Coordinates of N, CA and C in Angstrom, one line a residue:
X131 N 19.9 26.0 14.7 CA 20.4 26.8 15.8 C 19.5 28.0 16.0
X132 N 18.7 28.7 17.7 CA 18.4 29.5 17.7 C 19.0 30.7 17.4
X133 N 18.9 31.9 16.7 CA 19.8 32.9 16.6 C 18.8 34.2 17.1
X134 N 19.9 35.2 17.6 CA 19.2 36.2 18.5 C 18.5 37.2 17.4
X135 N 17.2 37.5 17.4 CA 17.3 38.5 16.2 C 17.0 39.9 16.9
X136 N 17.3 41.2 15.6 CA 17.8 42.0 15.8 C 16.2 43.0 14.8
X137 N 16.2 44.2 15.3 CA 14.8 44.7 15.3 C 15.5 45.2 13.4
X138 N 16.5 45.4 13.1 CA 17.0 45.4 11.7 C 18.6 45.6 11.2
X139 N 19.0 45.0 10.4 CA 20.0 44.7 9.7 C 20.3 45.7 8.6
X140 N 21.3 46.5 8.4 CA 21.8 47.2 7.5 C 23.5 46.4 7.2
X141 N 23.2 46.2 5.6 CA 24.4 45.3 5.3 C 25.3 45.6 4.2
X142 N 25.9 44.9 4.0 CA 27.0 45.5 2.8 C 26.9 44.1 1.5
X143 N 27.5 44.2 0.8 CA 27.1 43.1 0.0 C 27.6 41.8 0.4
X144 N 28.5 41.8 1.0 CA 29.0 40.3 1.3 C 28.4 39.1 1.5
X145 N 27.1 39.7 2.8 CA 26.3 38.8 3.1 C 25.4 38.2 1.9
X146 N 25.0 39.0 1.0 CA 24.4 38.4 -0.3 C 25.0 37.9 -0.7
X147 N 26.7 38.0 -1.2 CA 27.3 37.0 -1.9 C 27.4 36.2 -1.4
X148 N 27.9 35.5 0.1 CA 27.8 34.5 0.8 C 26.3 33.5 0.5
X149 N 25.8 34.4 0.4 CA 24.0 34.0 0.8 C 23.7 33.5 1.7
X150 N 24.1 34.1 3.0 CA 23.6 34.2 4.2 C 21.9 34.6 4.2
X151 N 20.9 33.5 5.4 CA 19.9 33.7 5.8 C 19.6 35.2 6.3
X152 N 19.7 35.9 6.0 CA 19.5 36.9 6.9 C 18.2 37.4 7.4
X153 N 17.1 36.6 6.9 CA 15.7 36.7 7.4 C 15.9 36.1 8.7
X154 N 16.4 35.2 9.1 CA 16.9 34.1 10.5 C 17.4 35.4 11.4
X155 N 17.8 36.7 11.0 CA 18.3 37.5 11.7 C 17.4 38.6 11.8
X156 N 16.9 39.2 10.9 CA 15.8 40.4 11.7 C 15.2 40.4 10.0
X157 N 13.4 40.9 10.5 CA 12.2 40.9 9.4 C 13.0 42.2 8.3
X158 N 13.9 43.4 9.5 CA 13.7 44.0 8.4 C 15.7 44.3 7.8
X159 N 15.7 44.4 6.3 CA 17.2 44.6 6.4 C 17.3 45.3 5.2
X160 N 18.3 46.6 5.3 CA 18.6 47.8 4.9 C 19.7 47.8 4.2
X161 N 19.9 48.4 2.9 CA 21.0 48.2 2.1 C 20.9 49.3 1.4
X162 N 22.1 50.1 0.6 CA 22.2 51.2 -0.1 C 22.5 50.8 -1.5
X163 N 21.8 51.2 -2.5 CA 21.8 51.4 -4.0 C 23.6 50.5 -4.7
X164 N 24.3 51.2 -4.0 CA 25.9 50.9 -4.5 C 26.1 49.5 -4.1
X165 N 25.6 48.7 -2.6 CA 25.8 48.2 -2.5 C 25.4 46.4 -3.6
X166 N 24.2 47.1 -3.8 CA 23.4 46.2 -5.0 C 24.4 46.4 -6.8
X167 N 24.9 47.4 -6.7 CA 25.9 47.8 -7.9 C 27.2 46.9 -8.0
X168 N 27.4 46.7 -6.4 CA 28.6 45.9 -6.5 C 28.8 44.5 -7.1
X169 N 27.1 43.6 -6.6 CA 27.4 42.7 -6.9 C 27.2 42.1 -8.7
X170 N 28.1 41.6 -8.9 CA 28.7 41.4 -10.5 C 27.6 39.6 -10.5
X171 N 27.9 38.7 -9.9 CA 27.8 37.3 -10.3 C 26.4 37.3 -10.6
X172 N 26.1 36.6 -11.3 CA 24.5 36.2 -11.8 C 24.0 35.5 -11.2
X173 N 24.8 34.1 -10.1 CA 23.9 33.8 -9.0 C 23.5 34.8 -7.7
X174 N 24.1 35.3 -7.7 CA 24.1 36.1 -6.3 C 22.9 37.3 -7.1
X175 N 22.5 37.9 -8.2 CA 21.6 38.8 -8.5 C 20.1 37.9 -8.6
X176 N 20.6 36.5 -9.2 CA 19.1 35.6 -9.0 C 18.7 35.6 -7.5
X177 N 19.8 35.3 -6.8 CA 18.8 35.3 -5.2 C 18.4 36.6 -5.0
X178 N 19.2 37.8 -5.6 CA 18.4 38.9 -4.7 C 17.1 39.3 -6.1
X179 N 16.4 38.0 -6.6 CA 15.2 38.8 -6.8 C 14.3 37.6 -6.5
X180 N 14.8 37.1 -5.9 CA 14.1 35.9 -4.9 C 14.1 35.8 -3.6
X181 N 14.1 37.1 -3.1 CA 14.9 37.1 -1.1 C 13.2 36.6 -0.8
X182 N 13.7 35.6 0.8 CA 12.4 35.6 1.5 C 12.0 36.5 2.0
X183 N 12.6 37.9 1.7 CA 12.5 39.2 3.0 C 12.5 40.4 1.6
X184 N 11.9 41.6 2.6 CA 11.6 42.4 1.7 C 13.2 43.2 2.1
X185 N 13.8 43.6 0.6 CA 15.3 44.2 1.0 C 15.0 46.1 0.8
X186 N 15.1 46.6 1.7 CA 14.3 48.0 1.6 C 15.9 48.4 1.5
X187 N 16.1 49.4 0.4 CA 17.0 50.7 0.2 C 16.8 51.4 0.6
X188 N 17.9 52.6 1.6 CA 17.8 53.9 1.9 C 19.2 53.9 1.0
X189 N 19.3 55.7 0.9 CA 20.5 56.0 1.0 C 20.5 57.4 2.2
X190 N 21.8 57.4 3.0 CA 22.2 57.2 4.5 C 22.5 59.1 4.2
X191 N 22.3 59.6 5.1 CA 23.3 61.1 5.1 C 24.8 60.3 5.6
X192 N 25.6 61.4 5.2 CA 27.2 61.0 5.8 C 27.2 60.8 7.2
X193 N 26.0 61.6 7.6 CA 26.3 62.2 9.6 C 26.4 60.8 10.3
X194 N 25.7 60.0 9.4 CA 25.1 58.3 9.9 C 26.1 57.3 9.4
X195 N 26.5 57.7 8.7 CA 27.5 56.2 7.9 C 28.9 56.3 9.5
X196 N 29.1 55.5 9.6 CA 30.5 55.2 10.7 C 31.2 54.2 10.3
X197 N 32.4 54.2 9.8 CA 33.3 53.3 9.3 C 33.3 51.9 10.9
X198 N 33.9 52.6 11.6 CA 34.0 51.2 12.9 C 32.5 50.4 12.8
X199 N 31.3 51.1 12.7 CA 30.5 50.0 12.8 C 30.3 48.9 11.6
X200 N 30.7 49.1 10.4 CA 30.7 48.2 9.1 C 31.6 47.3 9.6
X201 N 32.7 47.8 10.1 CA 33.6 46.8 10.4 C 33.0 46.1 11.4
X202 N 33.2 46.5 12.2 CA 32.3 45.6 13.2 C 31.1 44.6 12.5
X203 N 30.6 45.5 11.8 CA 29.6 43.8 11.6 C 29.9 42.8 10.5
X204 N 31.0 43.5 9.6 CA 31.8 42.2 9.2 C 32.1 41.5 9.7
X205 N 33.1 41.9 11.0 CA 33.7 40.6 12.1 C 32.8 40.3 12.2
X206 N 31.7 40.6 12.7 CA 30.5 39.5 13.6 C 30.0 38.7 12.6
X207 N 29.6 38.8 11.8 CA 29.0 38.1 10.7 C 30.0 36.9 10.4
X208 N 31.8 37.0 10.0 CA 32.2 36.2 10.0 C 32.8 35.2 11.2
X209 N 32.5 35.9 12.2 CA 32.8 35.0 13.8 C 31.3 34.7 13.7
X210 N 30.1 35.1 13.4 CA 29.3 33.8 13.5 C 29.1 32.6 12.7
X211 N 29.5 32.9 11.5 CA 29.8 31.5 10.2 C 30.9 30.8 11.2
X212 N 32.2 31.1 11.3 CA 32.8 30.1 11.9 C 32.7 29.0 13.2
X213 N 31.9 30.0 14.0 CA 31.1 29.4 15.2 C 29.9 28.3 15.3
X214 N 29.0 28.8 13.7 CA 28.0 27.8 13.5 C 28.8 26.6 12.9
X215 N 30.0 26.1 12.1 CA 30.3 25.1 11.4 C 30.3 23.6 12.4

């Protein structure tokens, strides 16, 4: 499936635990310290020291963090798994 990519992806951990492609979606994708804290399983820590993509950490000032947009890209992320089945 072509998929539209995006100039970069800031994510939460889900998409790792899923192990969603997220290189298929943009070169670069952005994640915060805690979010790598969360994840507990030892498959999900093996793929992230084998990503095809470089996973670059920031951590964010508050002025930037927006609750509606996380949500937002949850929904989207899981309205696109459903859509590709």
């Amino acid at each position: 499936m072509n998929k539209s990519r995006v100039s970069c992806l800031v994510v939460d951990s889900g998409p790792f635990i899923k192990g969603v492609a997220l290189q298929d979606w943009s070169k670069t994708v952005y994640t915060i310290r805690d979010v790598i804290s969360e994840i507990k399983d030892s498959e999900t820590r093996q793929r992230l020291q084998i990503l095809p993509y470089e996973l670059i950490l920031r951590e964010p000032s508050q002025e930037y963090i927006k609750h509606e947009d996380t949500l937002f890209y949850s929904w989207f992320l899981h309205w696109k798994e459903a859509t590709e089945e």
